[in-house]
Amino acid sequence: MQVSEKLSQLRAAMASESIDAAIVGNTDPHNNEYVAPRWRCREWLAEMKGSNGTVVVTADWAGLWTDSRYYQSAEEALEGTGIELMRMSDIGVPSIAEWLKKNCKEGETVSFNGTNTCLKQAKAWIKTLKPAGLEIRSDIDFIEPLWTDRPAAPKGELYLVGDELTGQSIESKISAVREKMADEKVDAYLLGRTDESCWLLNFRGTDILNQPTPYCHTLVTTDEVMFFIDSDKLTDEATEKFTAAGITLRDYDEVEGVLEKLSSDTRLLIVPHYLNYQLAKASEQCIQIEGRPIATDLKAVKNATEVKHLKQSLIDDGAAMVRFYVWLYKSLKAGEKVTELSASKKLEACRAEVPGYRHVSFESIMGYGPDGALNHYSVDEESDKPVSLENIFLIDSGGNYAHGTTDTTRTIPMGEPTQEQKEDYTSVLSSMIELLILQFPEGTTGAQLDGVCRLNLWKQARNFKHGTGHGVGFGLEVHEGPQNISGVNAEHMKLGMITTIEPGCYRPGKHGIRIENMVHTVVSQETDFGRFFKFENLTFCPLNVDLIEPSLLPAEHTEWLNNYNAEVFEKLSPLLSEEETEWLKHECRAI
Amino acid sequence: MQVSEKLSQLRAAMASESIDAAIVGNTDPHNNEYVAPRWRCREWLAEMKGSNGTVVVTADWAGLWTDSRYYQSAEEALEGTGIELMRMSDIGVPSIAEWLKKNCKEGETVSFNGTNTCLKQAKAWIKTLKPAGLEIRSDIDFIEPLWTDRPAAPKGELYLVGDELTGQSIESKISAVREKMADEKVDAYLLGRTDESCWLLNFRGTDILNQPTPYCHTLVTTDEVMFFIDSDKLTDEATEKFTAAGITLRDYDEVEGVLEKLSSDTRLLIVPHYLNYQLAKASEQCIQIEGRPIATDLKAVKNATEVKHLKQSLIDDGAAMVRFYVWLYKSLKAGEKVTELSASKKLEACRAEVPGYRHVSFESIMGYGPDGALNHYSVDEESDKPVSLENIFLIDSGGNYAHGTTDTTRTIPMGEPTQEQKEDYTSVLSSMIELLILQFPEGTTGAQLDGVCRLNLWKQARNFKHGTGHGVGFGLEVHEGPQNISGVNAEHMKLGMITTIEPGCYRPGKHGIRIENMVHTVVSQETDFGRFFKFENLTFCPLNVDLIEPSLLPAEHTEWLNNYNAEVFEKLSPLLSEEETEWLKHECRAI
C-alpha cells in the first residue's frame, strides 16, 4: 500500500470517528527508544525510519516532526508522499501542540493513542490543546485496523545475569529501592521503563532487536514485588530465581487490572516520562505522586564491579575495532569491493568474536563521505554505497556484551584528507579533549559541560545540532538517563555515572565528523571551593592523527592525545595479531 | 521584642489554629525581589536581612533557608535565636518541602500565606506535601496580628516616562501584547509582575526603596486594558495620559473582584511565578492557561532607542565611579577616615550628579577585605568597617537613571596585593573576558554560557556559588528575566537582550573578588552552521591592572583588556576633571 493510500484510509477512519487531527508516533507502551516492529506505527504510515518522528494528519494536511539527525533521510523518505517535513531542531518551527493550536478550530478533536504515549507527553499536549478549545481523545488506535499485516507483540525469552557481573543482588537492589521509597513516603512504585526492571531483577531480554529489555513492568510495594511479563518468556531457571527472591510473577497484560485495584489511599510513585497514559489513568484512584525515577537514579551510578567489567569490555571492543580497521584498509588496497553495509557486517563480526558478545548496542552508523553528514545515518540495502580510498569515514558503533555496553565513534581518513576536513576534525577532537581534561565542581550540570565542550567549535564558527553526550547502561541500553550533556540538561553529573562525549561537525554533501569516547565520573580533588570531579576515560580505540591540523591543537591537547594513543597501544596490542599490532603501532604514533 | 518571643507568640497562634508548621517568607503579592517594608515578614520574625530567606516554624523547631550569598550574615543574625540556618545552595540540604515531608507526620497541617506566595511556589509545596498526607492552609496571615507596628502599604506617586526614552508608545506596546495573546489564543492576560505594568504603560513608581515599580496589576483583554493602582498614586498628568490611551483605571484591591467576575469561558493567561496564589484562586472559574510572560519576553528584547540611551547611561555611570575612585584614594592617602558606609554614600553622591539620576539600582555592596567574601554583603551602621590602604575592595553598585539601569562590579587594590589575590583576580577577569570575546550560535542557553564562563576558574580548582549573570531592565529592575546565565537556565540568549557577566572568587575571612560588566546580544556572523551571536560590551569603567598576574592572562585576553581600558579612557575622560583624567590615564595604562 502506498503512503498516499494509507493516509486516505486513515482520513476515512478519522472522519467516521469525527477526529479532526490524529497524532501517530513510533512509541511503545514504555516510551522505549528502540521499539519492537509492532509499535512502529509512524514508520508504517509514513515509511520513514529513525528513532524520532511523529506524524500529524488532518483532513487536508499531513506533517512529520523529526530532529536534525533525520532531516536528510526524512526528506528523501517523504518525497512525493504529500507529508510535509517539520524540522523540529530549527528555531521558529512550531511544536506539534503549537501547530495544532494554531491550525485547528475551536471545538475540533485531536486524537492520540494513550497506550503508546507517555503521561508526560500526553499531559503536555492536553495542557496546550484543551485551553485552546480543542477536544482530546486517547482511546483510539487508528493504525490497528489499517495495518493488516501488523506484527504481533514479541515473545523473546529472557535470561538472567549473575551477581558477579552486576555487583549487586536482586534482594539488595529491592532494599535500596524501598529505602528511597520510604524517603519519598510512597507505598508503591511502578517501574515503567523496561530497563529499570532489567536492572532491578538482574535479567535481560530478547524482544527487541539490539535492545536487551523485554516488554515488562515491575510494581514494588512495601511488602511485595510484582513482575509483569508474559510467562512464555520465562525459563525455568528464571522462574526459580525470581520465586526464590520472593517475587510474584504475573502476565504482562495484568498490570492494568492490578493498578485499577490498588486502594485509594495507596501512595503510588509514577514517573510521567516512563509510564503510558493508559496506565496512569488506570491508577487514577490512588494518590499519584509524580517523582523521580528511583530505579533510573540508582542504576545510573555504577558500582565498582560494573565499572571493572565495563573497562574490560571497552578494551575488548577497541581491539575488535582495530581488527576491523586493518581488514578495511587491507581489503580496499587489495581492490576488493567494500560497501557501508559490508563494512557494517564485518565490524559486527569482529565484535562477535569477543567472549560475552550479545549483539550490537545499536544499528551501526557507517557514514562514508557525504553520508557522514547525515547525523545518525543508518545504512540499509537501499542506501548502501561503496567505500573507497578517497573521502573520510564516520563510524559510530558499539557492542552489547555481558560485561558492558559500548558506544564509540571514530572518523578515519580513507585517502588524503582535505584542509577543511583536517580543520573540522581537529576542532572536534579538541572539543572532546577539553571535557576529558576538565575538572568541574560537584553539582555541575550537563548543560554547563555542554557549553565547555562546544566552546572550541564556536570560536571557529562551527557547531553541531545534536547533544554532546548521554548516559550508558551497564549491559543495558546505550542511551539512559537521568544525565546527559546538552544545552538544557539540569541534572548534576554524579560520581559513578557513565556518559559519552561526542561532539561533531557536519558539512552536508561533503563529509561528517564525530568523535566519541565513554567516560566515568570520578573525584579530581577537594579544595576550599568544595569537591571537584573529572572524567576518567574508558574508551580505548586509536584516535587518527593523519586528520589532525597540528597548528589548531593546543599543546595540552596534543600531550593528552599522545598519551592516549600510547595507552591505546599498550592496552590493545596484547589482544591483536602481529599484523594488527603493527598497524596499531603506526596509527598510535606520537605527533 | 526578641526573636525568641516572636517565635513563642507565633507558636501560640499556630496552636490555636491547629497548624503544625508555618512557612514565613519575605515575598510580596507580586513576587518582587525587593519588597516594601510591609511585606518583610521573615525579616521581622528572624531579624535576618537579605533578598532571600524563608523561615519554617514548627512546635519545637525553626529553620531559615537562604542561599550562599547570605550564609555568613544569616549565621551572625541567627546566633542565639534558636533558628537553624539551612544552607540551601549546598548539596544534600533538603528543600523546605523535602524537610516538611520528612519531619511532619501524616495528617499534620502546613500553612503559608497565599496572598504573598506565588502560584508556582504554592503548587510546588502542595505537590510535595499533599501526597505525603499533609494538609495545607493558605488563608492565614499569622504575622499581621503579632507585628503590631507593621508598616502600611506604601503610597508612592508614579511618574511617566516619555516615548523618546522608551522608544515605543503605550499603544504600540499594547498592540504587541495583543498580537502575542492572539498567537496564544487567550482572551485575557494578567500582568502579575509590577515591572511588566511599568514597561507596558511607560511609567515608574516610588513605592519601594531603590525599586521603580509601584504595587499594581494590569489586565489586558482583547478590548480593554484595566490598570489596578491606588488612585492617590496617580498624578493628573498620569490619569490624563492613561485615559487618553483608553486605559481603565481601577483601585489596586479591585483586581481580585474583577478576576472573580471573569466569565467561565475566558481564556486567561497566567504566569505562575508572577501571580500570587490568592489571585490564581480568584480566577479559578476561567480557563486558566499557564504560559510564558508575554510582557517580560517583549521587555527583555530592548529596542534601538533603549540601547542608545543605556549606552550613554553606562558612560555617565563609569565617569561617576572614576570620580569616586579618585576621592577614595585621595581621602585615604590624606589620612581621612573612610568606612564602607561613608564610601557607599560618596559613591551615591557621585552618581547623583549625573543628569537623569533617580536612585541607586540596589543597595551598594561595599566589601572591604574579608567583607568582600560575603557574596552580597550590604553594609549598614552595625556592620560598617573602616577602609584602609591594605586589602582589596569589592564594589558592586549601580544607578537607576532615566536613560538606563546600570550594574557594575569592580575589585580594586587598596595596598600591595598578595600573590593569592592577584591569582584570584586574574582568574576571575579571564573568566569574564572569555564571554566577552565569545561567539555562540543562535539558540545557546544561559546554562551553556555559564559553563564557558566558569571553565577558566574550574581549571584552577576555583568556583563561585552564585549565578554568572542576569537580565537588566531599562530604567527598571536591576534583575529581570527571562534569561540569566546559570547552571540550570534553559532560555535562549536572544538578540537585543541586556545581561550582566559577573564571575567571582571568594575566600572567607580573607577577601572577595567579583568583576561585572553589562552586555548586549548582537549578531557576530552568519555561517553554514547558522547565525552566531556575540556580546557587545556596554560597561565602561576601568579594570584595574595592578591586581593582574600577567602570566595567568592569555595573550588574547590581555589584548582585549588593553583595548578595553583604552576605550574606557577615551569615553570617560571628556566627562572628567583634569585630576580625574590623570588618574584614569594611569589606571588605564596598557600591560
GROMACS .gro file of N, CA, C and O in nm, chain B residues 21 118 122 143 205 256 289 334 337 348 360 410 449 470 511:
model
   60
  612ALA      N    1   0.307   2.341   6.115
  612ALA     CA    2   0.427   2.404   6.058
  612ALA      C    3   0.382   2.526   5.977
  612ALA      O    4   0.288   2.519   5.900
  709CYS      N    5   0.374   3.311   4.542
  709CYS     CA    6   0.337   3.298   4.402
  709CYS      C    7   0.279   3.158   4.376
  709CYS      O    8   0.306   3.062   4.449
  713ALA      N    9   0.354   2.792   4.550
  713ALA     CA   10   0.244   2.726   4.621
  713ALA      C   11   0.220   2.586   4.563
  713ALA      O   12   0.208   2.488   4.636
  734ILE      N   13   0.145   3.666   6.078
  734ILE     CA   14   0.233   3.775   6.119
  734ILE      C   15   0.153   3.902   6.150
  734ILE      O   16   0.187   3.976   6.243
  796GLY      N   17   0.744   5.406   3.941
  796GLY     CA   18   0.683   5.438   4.069
  796GLY      C   19   0.783   5.455   4.181
  796GLY      O   20   0.905   5.441   4.161
  847GLU      N   21  -0.894   4.150   4.257
  847GLU     CA   22  -0.948   4.019   4.296
  847GLU      C   23  -1.094   4.005   4.252
  847GLU      O   24  -1.133   3.903   4.193
  880ILE      N   25  -0.470   2.947   3.162
  880ILE     CA   26  -0.365   2.894   3.076
  880ILE      C   27  -0.232   2.941   3.132
  880ILE      O   28  -0.202   3.060   3.133
  925ALA      N   29   4.532   6.105   5.234
  925ALA     CA   30   4.538   6.226   5.316
  925ALA      C   31   4.510   6.194   5.463
  925ALA      O   32   4.501   6.284   5.546
  928LYS      N   33   3.936   5.952   5.749
  928LYS     CA   34   3.869   5.826   5.782
  928LYS      C   35   3.763   5.794   5.676
  928LYS      O   36   3.677   5.878   5.648
  939GLU      N   37   2.723   5.714   4.599
  939GLU     CA   38   2.585   5.751   4.565
  939GLU      C   39   2.580   5.900   4.525
  939GLU      O   40   2.514   5.937   4.426
  951VAL      N   41   1.990   5.469   4.345
  951VAL     CA   42   2.079   5.356   4.314
  951VAL      C   43   1.992   5.240   4.264
  951VAL      O   44   1.874   5.233   4.296
 1001ARG      N   45   3.349   4.613   4.047
 1001ARG     CA   46   3.493   4.621   4.031
 1001ARG      C   47   3.559   4.581   4.163
 1001ARG      O   48   3.501   4.604   4.271
 1040LEU      N   49   2.642   2.903   2.846
 1040LEU     CA   50   2.731   3.019   2.865
 1040LEU      C   51   2.792   3.017   3.005
 1040LEU      O   52   2.907   3.055   3.024
 1061HIS      N   53   2.266   3.806   3.493
 1061HIS     CA   54   2.120   3.822   3.495
 1061HIS      C   55   2.079   3.929   3.397
 1061HIS      O   56   2.160   4.016   3.361
 1102HIS      N   57   3.928   3.771   5.153
 1102HIS     CA   58   3.888   3.871   5.055
 1102HIS      C   59   3.787   3.810   4.958
 1102HIS      O   60   3.768   3.689   4.953
   0.00000   0.00000   0.00000
